[in-house]
CSV table of C-alpha atoms in Angstrom, one decimal:
chain,number,residue,atom,x,y,z
K,1,SER,CA,0.0,0.0,-0.1
K,2,GLY,CA,3.0,2.2,0.4
K,3,LEU,CA,3.7,4.8,2.9
K,4,ASN,CA,1.4,7.1,3.7
K,5,MET,CA,3.6,10.7,3.9
K,6,ASP,CA,0.5,12.9,5.0
K,7,SER,CA,-0.2,10.9,8.3
K,8,LEU,CA,3.3,10.0,9.1
K,9,SER,CA,5.4,12.0,11.8
K,10,ILE,CA,8.8,12.5,10.9
K,11,HIS,CA,11.4,14.3,12.7
K,12,CYS,CA,15.1,14.0,12.2
K,13,SER,CA,16.4,12.9,15.5
K,14,TRP,CA,19.7,12.4,14.4
K,15,MET,CA,21.2,12.8,11.1
K,16,VAL,CA,24.0,11.4,9.4
K,17,LEU,CA,25.7,14.0,6.8
K,18,LEU,CA,26.9,12.3,3.3
K,19,ILE,CA,29.0,13.8,0.6
K,20,VAL,CA,28.7,12.4,-2.5
K,21,LEU,CA,30.7,13.8,-5.5
K,22,SER,CA,29.7,13.3,-9.3
K,23,VAL,CA,32.6,11.6,-11.2
K,24,GLY,CA,31.9,12.6,-14.6
K,25,LEU,CA,29.5,10.0,-15.4
K,26,PRO,CA,26.4,10.6,-17.3
K,27,PHE,CA,22.9,10.7,-15.5
K,28,VAL,CA,20.3,8.0,-16.9
K,29,ASP,CA,16.7,8.8,-17.2
K,30,ALA,CA,14.9,7.0,-14.3
K,31,ASP,CA,11.7,6.9,-15.9
K,32,ALA,CA,13.0,5.2,-19.0
K,33,VAL,CA,14.8,2.0,-17.2
K,34,ALA,CA,13.5,-0.9,-14.8
K,35,TRP,CA,16.2,-0.6,-12.2
K,36,ASN,CA,15.5,-0.3,-8.7
K,37,TYR,CA,17.6,-0.2,-5.1
K,38,ASN,CA,16.0,-3.8,-4.1
K,39,ARG,CA,19.1,-5.7,-3.4
K,40,ASN,CA,17.3,-9.2,-4.2
K,41,SER,CA,15.9,-7.7,-7.2
K,42,LEU,CA,16.9,-8.5,-11.1
K,43,GLY,CA,17.0,-4.9,-11.2
K,44,GLY,CA,19.1,-4.2,-8.3
K,45,PRO,CA,22.3,-2.1,-7.7
K,46,ASP,CA,24.4,-5.2,-8.4
K,47,LYS,CA,23.0,-5.9,-11.6
K,48,TRP,CA,22.8,-2.0,-12.8
K,49,SER,CA,26.3,-2.4,-14.8
K,50,VAL,CA,25.1,-5.1,-16.8
K,51,LYS,CA,22.9,-2.9,-18.9
K,52,TYR,CA,24.3,0.3,-17.7
K,53,PRO,CA,28.5,-0.1,-17.6
K,54,ASP,CA,28.9,3.3,-16.2
K,55,CYS,CA,27.2,2.1,-13.2
K,56,GLY,CA,30.1,-0.3,-12.5
K,57,GLY,CA,32.6,2.0,-11.0
K,58,VAL,CA,33.0,2.4,-7.2
K,59,MET,CA,31.9,6.0,-6.4
K,60,GLN,CA,28.2,5.4,-6.9
K,61,SER,CA,25.1,4.9,-4.7
K,62,PRO,CA,23.9,3.0,-2.8
K,63,ILE,CA,26.8,3.5,-0.1
K,64,SER,CA,26.9,1.0,2.5
K,65,ILE,CA,28.9,2.7,5.5
K,66,SER,CA,30.6,0.4,8.3
K,67,THR,CA,31.2,2.0,11.1
K,68,GLU,CA,33.5,-0.8,12.0
K,69,ASP,CA,35.7,-0.2,9.1
K,70,ALA,CA,35.2,4.0,8.9
K,71,LEU,CA,38.3,6.0,10.0
K,72,TYR,CA,38.2,9.6,11.2
K,73,ASP,CA,40.0,12.0,9.2
K,74,PRO,CA,41.3,14.7,11.3
K,75,LYS,CA,42.4,17.0,8.0
K,76,LEU,CA,38.4,17.5,7.2
K,77,SER,CA,37.2,20.8,7.8
K,78,TYR,CA,33.9,22.2,8.7
K,79,PHE,CA,31.4,23.0,5.9
K,80,ASN,CA,30.5,26.4,5.2
K,81,LEU,CA,26.5,26.8,4.6
K,82,THR,CA,25.6,30.5,3.0
K,83,ASN,CA,22.2,31.6,3.0
K,84,TYR,CA,20.7,28.1,4.5
K,85,ASN,CA,18.6,30.0,6.8
K,86,MET,CA,17.1,32.8,4.3
K,87,THR,CA,13.3,32.7,4.3
K,88,SER,CA,12.7,36.1,2.0
K,89,GLY,CA,12.9,35.7,-1.5
K,90,VAL,CA,12.6,31.9,-1.8
K,91,LYS,CA,10.8,30.0,-4.5
K,92,MET,CA,10.3,26.4,-4.1
K,93,THR,CA,8.2,24.4,-6.8
K,94,LEU,CA,7.5,20.7,-5.9
K,95,VAL,CA,7.8,18.4,-9.2
K,96,ASN,CA,6.5,15.0,-9.4
K,97,LYS,CA,9.0,13.2,-10.9
K,98,GLY,CA,7.5,10.2,-12.6
K,99,GLY,CA,5.0,9.6,-10.1
K,100,HIS,CA,7.7,8.0,-7.6
K,101,THR,CA,9.6,10.6,-5.8
K,102,ALA,CA,9.2,14.2,-4.7
K,103,GLU,CA,11.6,17.0,-5.9
K,104,VAL,CA,11.6,20.4,-4.6
K,105,VAL,CA,13.4,22.9,-7.3
K,106,TYR,CA,15.0,26.0,-5.8
K,107,SER,CA,15.1,29.6,-7.0
K,108,GLY,CA,16.2,32.5,-5.5
K,109,SER,CA,19.1,34.1,-4.0
K,110,ASP,CA,22.6,31.9,-4.1
K,111,VAL,CA,22.3,29.2,-1.6
K,112,LEU,CA,26.0,28.2,-1.0
K,113,LEU,CA,27.8,25.2,0.0
K,114,SER,CA,31.6,25.0,0.5
K,115,GLY,CA,34.7,24.0,3.0
K,116,GLY,CA,34.6,20.3,4.1
K,117,ASN,CA,37.4,19.7,1.7
K,118,LEU,CA,35.0,20.3,-0.9
K,119,PRO,CA,37.3,21.5,-4.2
K,120,ASP,CA,34.8,24.4,-5.0
K,121,THR,CA,31.6,26.3,-4.0
K,122,TYR,CA,28.6,24.7,-4.7
K,123,LYS,CA,25.0,26.4,-5.4
K,124,LEU,CA,22.2,24.7,-4.2
K,125,GLU,CA,19.6,23.6,-7.2
K,126,GLN,CA,17.1,21.2,-5.9
K,127,PHE,CA,16.4,18.8,-2.8
K,128,HIS,CA,14.3,15.4,-2.8
K,129,PHE,CA,13.3,12.7,-0.9
K,130,HIS,CA,13.8,9.0,-1.0
K,131,TRP,CA,11.3,6.8,1.0
K,132,GLY,CA,9.9,3.2,1.0
K,133,GLY,CA,6.7,1.4,1.7
K,134,LYS,CA,7.8,0.5,4.9
K,135,ASP,CA,8.9,2.9,8.1
K,136,SER,CA,12.2,0.8,8.6
K,137,ASN,CA,13.4,0.8,4.5
K,138,GLY,CA,13.4,3.8,2.4
K,139,SER,CA,16.6,5.4,2.3
K,140,GLU,CA,19.0,5.1,-0.4
K,141,HIS,CA,22.2,4.7,1.4
K,142,LEU,CA,22.8,2.4,4.9
K,143,ILE,CA,24.9,2.3,7.7
K,144,ASP,CA,26.0,-1.2,9.1
K,145,GLY,CA,23.8,-2.7,6.2
K,146,LYS,CA,20.6,-0.7,7.8
K,147,TYR,CA,18.0,1.1,5.8
K,148,PHE,CA,16.3,4.2,7.6
K,149,PRO,CA,12.7,5.4,6.6
K,150,MET,CA,13.6,8.4,4.4
K,151,GLU,CA,16.5,10.1,3.1
K,152,LEU,CA,16.7,13.9,2.0
K,153,HIS,CA,19.5,14.6,-0.6
K,154,LEU,CA,20.4,18.5,-1.0
K,155,VAL,CA,21.5,18.6,-4.6
K,156,HIS,CA,24.4,21.5,-5.5
K,157,TYR,CA,26.4,22.2,-8.4
K,158,SER,CA,29.7,24.0,-8.9
K,159,SER,CA,29.3,27.6,-8.9
K,160,HIS,CA,32.1,27.6,-11.5
K,161,LEU,CA,29.7,25.9,-14.2
K,162,PRO,CA,26.4,27.7,-15.9
K,163,ASN,CA,23.8,25.1,-14.5
K,164,ILE,CA,23.2,21.4,-13.3
K,165,SER,CA,23.0,19.8,-16.7
K,166,VAL,CA,26.6,20.9,-17.5
K,167,ALA,CA,28.1,20.4,-13.9
K,168,GLN,CA,26.6,16.4,-14.1
K,169,ASN,CA,28.9,15.8,-16.6
K,170,HIS,CA,32.1,17.1,-14.9
K,171,PRO,CA,34.4,15.5,-12.4
K,172,PHE,CA,33.2,17.0,-8.9
K,173,GLY,CA,30.8,19.2,-10.5
K,174,LEU,CA,28.1,18.1,-8.3
K,175,ALA,CA,28.1,18.0,-4.3
K,176,VAL,CA,24.9,16.2,-2.3
K,177,LEU,CA,24.3,16.6,1.3
K,178,GLY,CA,22.4,13.6,2.4
K,179,PHE,CA,20.4,13.1,5.7
K,180,LEU,CA,19.0,10.1,7.2
K,181,PHE,CA,15.4,10.5,9.0
K,182,GLN,CA,13.9,8.4,11.9
K,183,VAL,CA,10.2,8.1,12.6
K,184,SER,CA,8.7,9.6,15.7
K,185,ASP,CA,5.6,9.7,17.4
K,186,LYS,CA,5.9,13.6,17.9
K,187,ASN,CA,4.6,15.4,14.9
K,188,ASN,CA,6.9,18.1,13.3
K,189,THR,CA,4.8,21.0,11.7
K,190,LYS,CA,7.5,22.3,9.6
K,191,PHE,CA,7.0,19.4,7.2
K,192,ASP,CA,2.9,20.2,6.9
K,193,GLN,CA,3.3,22.4,4.0
K,194,LEU,CA,5.5,20.1,2.0
K,195,LEU,CA,3.8,16.6,3.1
K,196,GLN,CA,0.2,17.8,1.7
K,197,TYR,CA,1.5,17.4,-2.1
K,198,PHE,CA,2.7,14.1,-1.2
K,199,ASP,CA,-0.6,12.4,-2.2
K,200,LEU,CA,0.3,13.3,-5.8
K,201,ILE,CA,3.2,10.5,-5.5
K,202,GLU,CA,1.5,7.2,-7.0
K,203,THR,CA,4.3,4.8,-6.0
K,204,VAL,CA,7.7,4.7,-4.3
């Protein structure tokens, strides 16, 4: 039946921050292929490279993070977030992407991401969500083999490139911040305005 996003109370009780950089591989039109994130499926991540050789690298999603193997790098610096708290002059448009996800396209003054050992300054283009049909299984990425109910991606492109279409074909042209969500019994009213549009999403 899928997850009813209108009735689901979500808050970010803790977040894990990921940086995913494009490596110059072309994007594939999600609406034109029969792929999915189900690891037990014939169209799952392990099979993507059979039909799409560009997906056979080691820098694509989904990423499974092992906390046992992860090493702290003291050379990593903090991120610099510019205009992330801006509320005036901002326009956000919800886009139903093929009936299977929600993407919000941003327009307004530049919202910038830098630091964090990124090679450039990046401009916010859009944000979108990944969720599943069960409260425990919806995120794109995993931690210690565990999926999370939902994942938010803030997609940025290099400020030295004209647009995201050009940037996605450049090494390190994109920077994506990923946030993993937990389900809570406590309602977060900050999501209400956005969630009212989620009934338009036909499948997840």
